[in-house]
Amino acid sequence: GMAMPLATQIMMAMGEFLQAWWWVLLGGMVAVWLGIRMYVKTERGQKVWDSLKLRLPLVGMILKKIEIARFSRTLGTLLGSGVSILMSMRIVRGVVINTVLGAKLDVVYQDLKQGRMLSRSIEKTGVFPALSVHMVGVGEETGRLEIMLNKVADIYDKELRATIKTLTSMLEPIIILAMGLVIGAMIVSMLLAIFSVNDINV
């Protein structure tokens, strides 16, 4: 008889494959997930994972802003409470979660121990945006470092809220579109199969 349309053949083949080998796919996904989790728990794995997250187009930008806001807020609060900058940096280092960024802050701490300015040190890391570096520099020059650090945190907290709001508003239509495409593909393959059967009967 006449061959069924390619789209229908593909859909049927996928269905048969999943029905016969679902347990292999499920087991494979679980094994991969467990393997990744075990690797990430190692020191090297954690560094690789943290580095990868920072390089992701949108996620990396969000994570950097979260860490910069957290760093600035904590450091500004500690300095405002009369804690020395070296002691404050040691405390802040424990607040930063990402190991890659944490390693850069270790370098900043060593620079501060040698008497270098905070603005120059954070600029050297290549992580802090020019605006935050400039604001920290102004704070150092005017003797209002803790105030400027809190302003930096305010700026990035505001940007984060705006970004998350935008992403949330975009998420719903994207999900609806994806579901529509999947359902549409299934309907088209079913219609092609029906038309194919009708052609055979004719």
PDB file of C-alpha atoms in Angstrom:
ATOM      1  CA  GLY A   1       0.000   0.000   0.000  1.00  0.00           C
ATOM      2  CA  MET A   2       0.900   3.701  -0.069  1.00  0.00           C
ATOM      3  CA  ALA A   3       3.532   4.722   2.493  1.00  0.00           C
ATOM      4  CA  MET A   4       2.424   6.920   5.366  1.00  0.00           C
ATOM      5  CA  PRO A   5       3.668  10.532   5.477  1.00  0.00           C
ATOM      6  CA  LEU A   6       7.165  11.023   6.910  1.00  0.00           C
ATOM      7  CA  ALA A   7       5.938  13.144   9.839  1.00  0.00           C
ATOM      8  CA  THR A   8       3.520  10.400  10.867  1.00  0.00           C
ATOM      9  CA  GLN A   9       6.193   7.715  10.513  1.00  0.00           C
ATOM     10  CA  ILE A  10       8.544   9.717  12.737  1.00  0.00           C
ATOM     11  CA  MET A  11       5.861  10.269  15.400  1.00  0.00           C
ATOM     12  CA  MET A  12       4.924   6.578  15.399  1.00  0.00           C
ATOM     13  CA  ALA A  13       8.568   5.480  15.526  1.00  0.00           C
ATOM     14  CA  MET A  14       9.214   7.786  18.473  1.00  0.00           C
ATOM     15  CA  GLY A  15       6.143   6.458  20.260  1.00  0.00           C
ATOM     16  CA  GLU A  16       7.185   2.839  19.731  1.00  0.00           C
ATOM     17  CA  PHE A  17      10.749   3.569  20.844  1.00  0.00           C
ATOM     18  CA  LEU A  18       9.619   5.287  24.035  1.00  0.00           C
ATOM     19  CA  GLN A  19       7.160   2.504  24.787  1.00  0.00           C
ATOM     20  CA  ALA A  20       9.837  -0.168  24.401  1.00  0.00           C
ATOM     21  CA  TRP A  21      12.844   1.613  25.912  1.00  0.00           C
ATOM     22  CA  TRP A  22      11.425   4.149  28.385  1.00  0.00           C
ATOM     23  CA  TRP A  23      13.111   2.379  31.289  1.00  0.00           C
ATOM     24  CA  VAL A  24      16.526   2.664  29.610  1.00  0.00           C
ATOM     25  CA  LEU A  25      16.045   6.392  28.976  1.00  0.00           C
ATOM     26  CA  LEU A  26      14.818   6.973  32.523  1.00  0.00           C
ATOM     27  CA  GLY A  27      17.707   4.993  34.006  1.00  0.00           C
ATOM     28  CA  GLY A  28      20.193   6.835  31.805  1.00  0.00           C
ATOM     29  CA  MET A  29      18.863  10.252  32.831  1.00  0.00           C
ATOM     30  CA  VAL A  30      18.970   9.311  36.516  1.00  0.00           C
ATOM     31  CA  ALA A  31      22.543   7.998  36.149  1.00  0.00           C
ATOM     32  CA  VAL A  32      23.678  11.180  34.368  1.00  0.00           C
ATOM     33  CA  TRP A  33      21.969  13.363  36.989  1.00  0.00           C
ATOM     34  CA  LEU A  34      23.599  11.456  39.866  1.00  0.00           C
ATOM     35  CA  GLY A  35      26.977  11.578  38.130  1.00  0.00           C
ATOM     36  CA  ILE A  36      26.763  15.344  37.668  1.00  0.00           C
ATOM     37  CA  ARG A  37      25.696  15.832  41.297  1.00  0.00           C
ATOM     38  CA  MET A  38      28.629  13.759  42.564  1.00  0.00           C
ATOM     39  CA  TYR A  39      31.070  15.645  40.317  1.00  0.00           C
ATOM     40  CA  VAL A  40      29.755  19.056  41.391  1.00  0.00           C
ATOM     41  CA  LYS A  41      30.326  18.075  45.038  1.00  0.00           C
ATOM     42  CA  THR A  42      34.064  17.767  44.363  1.00  0.00           C
ATOM     43  CA  GLU A  43      36.234  20.894  44.587  1.00  0.00           C
ATOM     44  CA  ARG A  44      37.128  20.839  40.896  1.00  0.00           C
ATOM     45  CA  GLY A  45      33.561  20.042  39.872  1.00  0.00           C
ATOM     46  CA  GLN A  46      32.213  22.948  41.903  1.00  0.00           C
ATOM     47  CA  LYS A  47      34.652  25.338  40.217  1.00  0.00           C
ATOM     48  CA  VAL A  48      33.719  24.061  36.752  1.00  0.00           C
ATOM     49  CA  TRP A  49      30.002  24.336  37.549  1.00  0.00           C
ATOM     50  CA  ASP A  50      30.330  27.852  39.011  1.00  0.00           C
ATOM     51  CA  SER A  51      32.396  28.985  36.025  1.00  0.00           C
ATOM     52  CA  LEU A  52      29.838  27.538  33.603  1.00  0.00           C
ATOM     53  CA  LYS A  53      26.963  29.320  35.351  1.00  0.00           C
ATOM     54  CA  LEU A  54      28.728  32.670  35.055  1.00  0.00           C
ATOM     55  CA  ARG A  55      29.258  32.158  31.316  1.00  0.00           C
ATOM     56  CA  LEU A  56      25.610  31.445  30.540  1.00  0.00           C
ATOM     57  CA  PRO A  57      24.195  34.427  28.588  1.00  0.00           C
ATOM     58  CA  LEU A  58      21.357  35.528  30.879  1.00  0.00           C
ATOM     59  CA  VAL A  59      21.900  33.412  33.995  1.00  0.00           C
ATOM     60  CA  GLY A  60      25.520  34.542  34.317  1.00  0.00           C
ATOM     61  CA  MET A  61      24.533  38.207  34.275  1.00  0.00           C
ATOM     62  CA  ILE A  62      21.867  37.650  36.938  1.00  0.00           C
ATOM     63  CA  LEU A  63      24.224  35.658  39.184  1.00  0.00           C
ATOM     64  CA  LYS A  64      26.933  38.332  38.936  1.00  0.00           C
ATOM     65  CA  LYS A  65      24.474  41.055  39.907  1.00  0.00           C
ATOM     66  CA  ILE A  66      23.219  38.987  42.844  1.00  0.00           C
ATOM     67  CA  GLU A  67      26.757  38.451  44.133  1.00  0.00           C
ATOM     68  CA  ILE A  68      27.797  42.086  43.565  1.00  0.00           C
ATOM     69  CA  ALA A  69      24.696  43.340  45.387  1.00  0.00           C
ATOM     70  CA  ARG A  70      25.301  40.895  48.252  1.00  0.00           C
ATOM     71  CA  PHE A  71      28.993  41.828  48.441  1.00  0.00           C
ATOM     72  CA  SER A  72      28.284  45.571  48.399  1.00  0.00           C
ATOM     73  CA  ARG A  73      25.432  45.427  50.910  1.00  0.00           C
ATOM     74  CA  THR A  74      27.311  43.252  53.396  1.00  0.00           C
ATOM     75  CA  LEU A  75      30.571  45.202  53.129  1.00  0.00           C
ATOM     76  CA  GLY A  76      28.779  48.543  53.391  1.00  0.00           C
ATOM     77  CA  THR A  77      26.831  47.430  56.461  1.00  0.00           C
ATOM     78  CA  LEU A  78      29.945  46.104  58.204  1.00  0.00           C
ATOM     79  CA  LEU A  79      31.976  49.238  57.489  1.00  0.00           C
ATOM     80  CA  GLY A  80      29.078  51.368  58.686  1.00  0.00           C
ATOM     81  CA  SER A  81      29.101  49.400  61.943  1.00  0.00           C
ATOM     82  CA  GLY A  82      32.754  50.245  62.537  1.00  0.00           C
ATOM     83  CA  VAL A  83      34.297  46.929  61.459  1.00  0.00           C
ATOM     84  CA  SER A  84      37.716  47.299  59.800  1.00  0.00           C
ATOM     85  CA  ILE A  85      37.880  46.782  56.056  1.00  0.00           C
ATOM     86  CA  LEU A  86      40.129  43.719  56.340  1.00  0.00           C
ATOM     87  CA  MET A  87      37.861  42.032  58.863  1.00  0.00           C
ATOM     88  CA  SER A  88      34.834  43.039  56.780  1.00  0.00           C
ATOM     89  CA  MET A  89      36.361  41.470  53.664  1.00  0.00           C
ATOM     90  CA  ARG A  90      36.986  38.217  55.528  1.00  0.00           C
ATOM     91  CA  ILE A  91      33.337  38.122  56.570  1.00  0.00           C
ATOM     92  CA  VAL A  92      32.105  39.090  53.085  1.00  0.00           C
ATOM     93  CA  ARG A  93      34.200  36.308  51.549  1.00  0.00           C
ATOM     94  CA  GLY A  94      32.079  33.798  53.454  1.00  0.00           C
ATOM     95  CA  VAL A  95      28.872  35.363  52.131  1.00  0.00           C
ATOM     96  CA  VAL A  96      29.788  34.981  48.433  1.00  0.00           C
ATOM     97  CA  ILE A  97      28.580  31.566  47.258  1.00  0.00           C
ATOM     98  CA  ASN A  98      30.173  31.294  43.807  1.00  0.00           C
ATOM     99  CA  THR A  99      33.670  29.792  44.158  1.00  0.00           C
ATOM    100  CA  VAL A 100      35.031  31.561  41.060  1.00  0.00           C
ATOM    101  CA  LEU A 101      33.981  34.975  42.360  1.00  0.00           C
ATOM    102  CA  GLY A 102      35.141  33.985  45.833  1.00  0.00           C
ATOM    103  CA  ALA A 103      38.641  33.293  44.513  1.00  0.00           C
ATOM    104  CA  LYS A 104      38.728  36.774  42.978  1.00  0.00           C
ATOM    105  CA  LEU A 105      37.722  38.285  46.325  1.00  0.00           C
ATOM    106  CA  ASP A 106      40.615  36.417  47.931  1.00  0.00           C
ATOM    107  CA  VAL A 107      42.907  38.382  45.605  1.00  0.00           C
ATOM    108  CA  VAL A 108      41.122  41.609  46.583  1.00  0.00           C
ATOM    109  CA  TYR A 109      41.703  40.780  50.251  1.00  0.00           C
ATOM    110  CA  GLN A 110      45.423  40.263  49.651  1.00  0.00           C
ATOM    111  CA  ASP A 111      45.587  43.583  47.777  1.00  0.00           C
ATOM    112  CA  LEU A 112      43.926  45.377  50.697  1.00  0.00           C
ATOM    113  CA  LYS A 113      46.438  43.827  53.108  1.00  0.00           C
ATOM    114  CA  GLN A 114      49.180  45.400  51.004  1.00  0.00           C
ATOM    115  CA  GLY A 115      47.521  48.813  51.276  1.00  0.00           C
ATOM    116  CA  ARG A 116      45.906  49.011  47.845  1.00  0.00           C
ATOM    117  CA  MET A 117      42.594  50.790  47.328  1.00  0.00           C
ATOM    118  CA  LEU A 118      39.405  48.732  47.164  1.00  0.00           C
ATOM    119  CA  SER A 119      38.272  50.323  43.895  1.00  0.00           C
ATOM    120  CA  ARG A 120      41.540  49.425  42.142  1.00  0.00           C
ATOM    121  CA  SER A 121      41.414  45.897  43.516  1.00  0.00           C
ATOM    122  CA  ILE A 122      37.832  45.115  42.459  1.00  0.00           C
ATOM    123  CA  GLU A 123      38.466  46.671  39.037  1.00  0.00           C
ATOM    124  CA  LYS A 124      41.357  44.257  38.539  1.00  0.00           C
ATOM    125  CA  THR A 125      39.047  41.254  39.037  1.00  0.00           C
ATOM    126  CA  GLY A 126      37.194  42.013  35.800  1.00  0.00           C
ATOM    127  CA  VAL A 127      33.905  41.093  37.495  1.00  0.00           C
ATOM    128  CA  PHE A 128      32.664  44.427  38.809  1.00  0.00           C
ATOM    129  CA  PRO A 129      31.028  46.756  36.250  1.00  0.00           C
ATOM    130  CA  ALA A 130      32.612  50.164  35.637  1.00  0.00           C
ATOM    131  CA  LEU A 131      29.748  51.949  37.420  1.00  0.00           C
ATOM    132  CA  SER A 132      30.282  50.050  40.671  1.00  0.00           C
ATOM    133  CA  VAL A 133      34.069  50.544  40.487  1.00  0.00           C
ATOM    134  CA  HIS A 134      33.586  54.284  39.953  1.00  0.00           C
ATOM    135  CA  MET A 135      31.117  54.586  42.840  1.00  0.00           C
ATOM    136  CA  VAL A 136      33.444  52.709  45.195  1.00  0.00           C
ATOM    137  CA  GLY A 137      36.296  54.994  44.116  1.00  0.00           C
ATOM    138  CA  VAL A 138      34.189  58.079  44.857  1.00  0.00           C
ATOM    139  CA  GLY A 139      33.317  56.611  48.249  1.00  0.00           C
ATOM    140  CA  GLU A 140      36.986  56.111  49.075  1.00  0.00           C
ATOM    141  CA  GLU A 141      37.919  59.638  48.004  1.00  0.00           C
ATOM    142  CA  THR A 142      35.105  61.289  49.974  1.00  0.00           C
ATOM    143  CA  GLY A 143      35.326  59.080  53.059  1.00  0.00           C
ATOM    144  CA  ARG A 144      31.801  57.749  52.457  1.00  0.00           C
ATOM    145  CA  LEU A 145      32.670  54.257  51.270  1.00  0.00           C
ATOM    146  CA  GLU A 146      29.948  52.465  53.241  1.00  0.00           C
ATOM    147  CA  ILE A 147      27.279  54.817  51.837  1.00  0.00           C
ATOM    148  CA  MET A 148      28.421  54.307  48.237  1.00  0.00           C
ATOM    149  CA  LEU A 149      28.589  50.528  48.701  1.00  0.00           C
ATOM    150  CA  ASN A 150      24.977  50.512  49.869  1.00  0.00           C
ATOM    151  CA  LYS A 151      24.028  52.650  46.864  1.00  0.00           C
ATOM    152  CA  VAL A 152      25.735  50.116  44.572  1.00  0.00           C
ATOM    153  CA  ALA A 153      23.701  47.363  46.234  1.00  0.00           C
ATOM    154  CA  ASP A 154      20.499  49.401  45.768  1.00  0.00           C
ATOM    155  CA  ILE A 155      21.195  49.856  42.052  1.00  0.00           C
ATOM    156  CA  TYR A 156      21.782  46.163  41.384  1.00  0.00           C
ATOM    157  CA  ASP A 157      18.887  45.051  43.581  1.00  0.00           C
ATOM    158  CA  LYS A 158      16.617  47.316  41.525  1.00  0.00           C
ATOM    159  CA  GLU A 159      18.028  45.984  38.238  1.00  0.00           C
ATOM    160  CA  LEU A 160      17.543  42.407  39.436  1.00  0.00           C
ATOM    161  CA  ARG A 161      13.907  43.016  40.344  1.00  0.00           C
ATOM    162  CA  ALA A 162      13.281  44.542  36.906  1.00  0.00           C
ATOM    163  CA  THR A 163      15.022  41.644  35.127  1.00  0.00           C
ATOM    164  CA  ILE A 164      13.117  38.987  37.080  1.00  0.00           C
ATOM    165  CA  LYS A 165       9.815  40.789  36.444  1.00  0.00           C
ATOM    166  CA  THR A 166      10.549  40.872  32.700  1.00  0.00           C
ATOM    167  CA  LEU A 167      11.524  37.189  32.610  1.00  0.00           C
ATOM    168  CA  THR A 168       8.403  36.198  34.539  1.00  0.00           C
ATOM    169  CA  SER A 169       6.168  38.103  32.119  1.00  0.00           C
ATOM    170  CA  MET A 170       7.905  36.416  29.154  1.00  0.00           C
ATOM    171  CA  LEU A 171       7.762  32.905  30.594  1.00  0.00           C
ATOM    172  CA  GLU A 172       4.015  32.321  30.229  1.00  0.00           C
ATOM    173  CA  PRO A 173       3.756  33.108  26.475  1.00  0.00           C
ATOM    174  CA  ILE A 174       6.893  31.054  25.780  1.00  0.00           C
ATOM    175  CA  ILE A 175       5.396  28.007  27.538  1.00  0.00           C
ATOM    176  CA  ILE A 176       2.084  28.466  25.697  1.00  0.00           C
ATOM    177  CA  LEU A 177       3.916  28.760  22.361  1.00  0.00           C
ATOM    178  CA  ALA A 178       5.990  25.626  23.034  1.00  0.00           C
ATOM    179  CA  MET A 179       2.893  23.625  24.002  1.00  0.00           C
ATOM    180  CA  GLY A 180       1.090  24.937  20.920  1.00  0.00           C
ATOM    181  CA  LEU A 181       3.926  23.807  18.650  1.00  0.00           C
ATOM    182  CA  VAL A 182       3.985  20.309  20.169  1.00  0.00           C
ATOM    183  CA  ILE A 183       0.206  19.901  19.981  1.00  0.00           C
ATOM    184  CA  GLY A 184       0.177  21.390  16.478  1.00  0.00           C
ATOM    185  CA  ALA A 185       2.816  18.902  15.288  1.00  0.00           C
ATOM    186  CA  MET A 186       0.788  16.004  16.701  1.00  0.00           C
ATOM    187  CA  ILE A 187      -2.418  17.226  15.031  1.00  0.00           C
ATOM    188  CA  VAL A 188      -0.683  17.695  11.675  1.00  0.00           C
ATOM    189  CA  SER A 189       0.807  14.186  11.819  1.00  0.00           C
ATOM    190  CA  MET A 190      -2.630  12.723  12.664  1.00  0.00           C
ATOM    191  CA  LEU A 191      -4.287  14.621   9.795  1.00  0.00           C
ATOM    192  CA  LEU A 192      -1.596  13.470   7.379  1.00  0.00           C
ATOM    193  CA  ALA A 193      -2.196   9.887   8.492  1.00  0.00           C
ATOM    194  CA  ILE A 194      -5.964  10.262   7.967  1.00  0.00           C
ATOM    195  CA  PHE A 195      -5.492  11.789   4.501  1.00  0.00           C
ATOM    196  CA  SER A 196      -3.041   9.009   3.653  1.00  0.00           C
ATOM    197  CA  VAL A 197      -5.589   6.331   4.631  1.00  0.00           C
ATOM    198  CA  ASN A 198      -8.282   8.087   2.573  1.00  0.00           C
ATOM    199  CA  ASP A 199      -5.972   8.152  -0.450  1.00  0.00           C
ATOM    200  CA  ILE A 200      -5.367   4.417  -0.075  1.00  0.00           C
ATOM    201  CA  ASN A 201      -9.125   3.711   0.144  1.00  0.00           C
ATOM    202  CA  VAL A 202      -9.769   5.811  -2.972  1.00  0.00           C
TER     203      VAL A 202
END
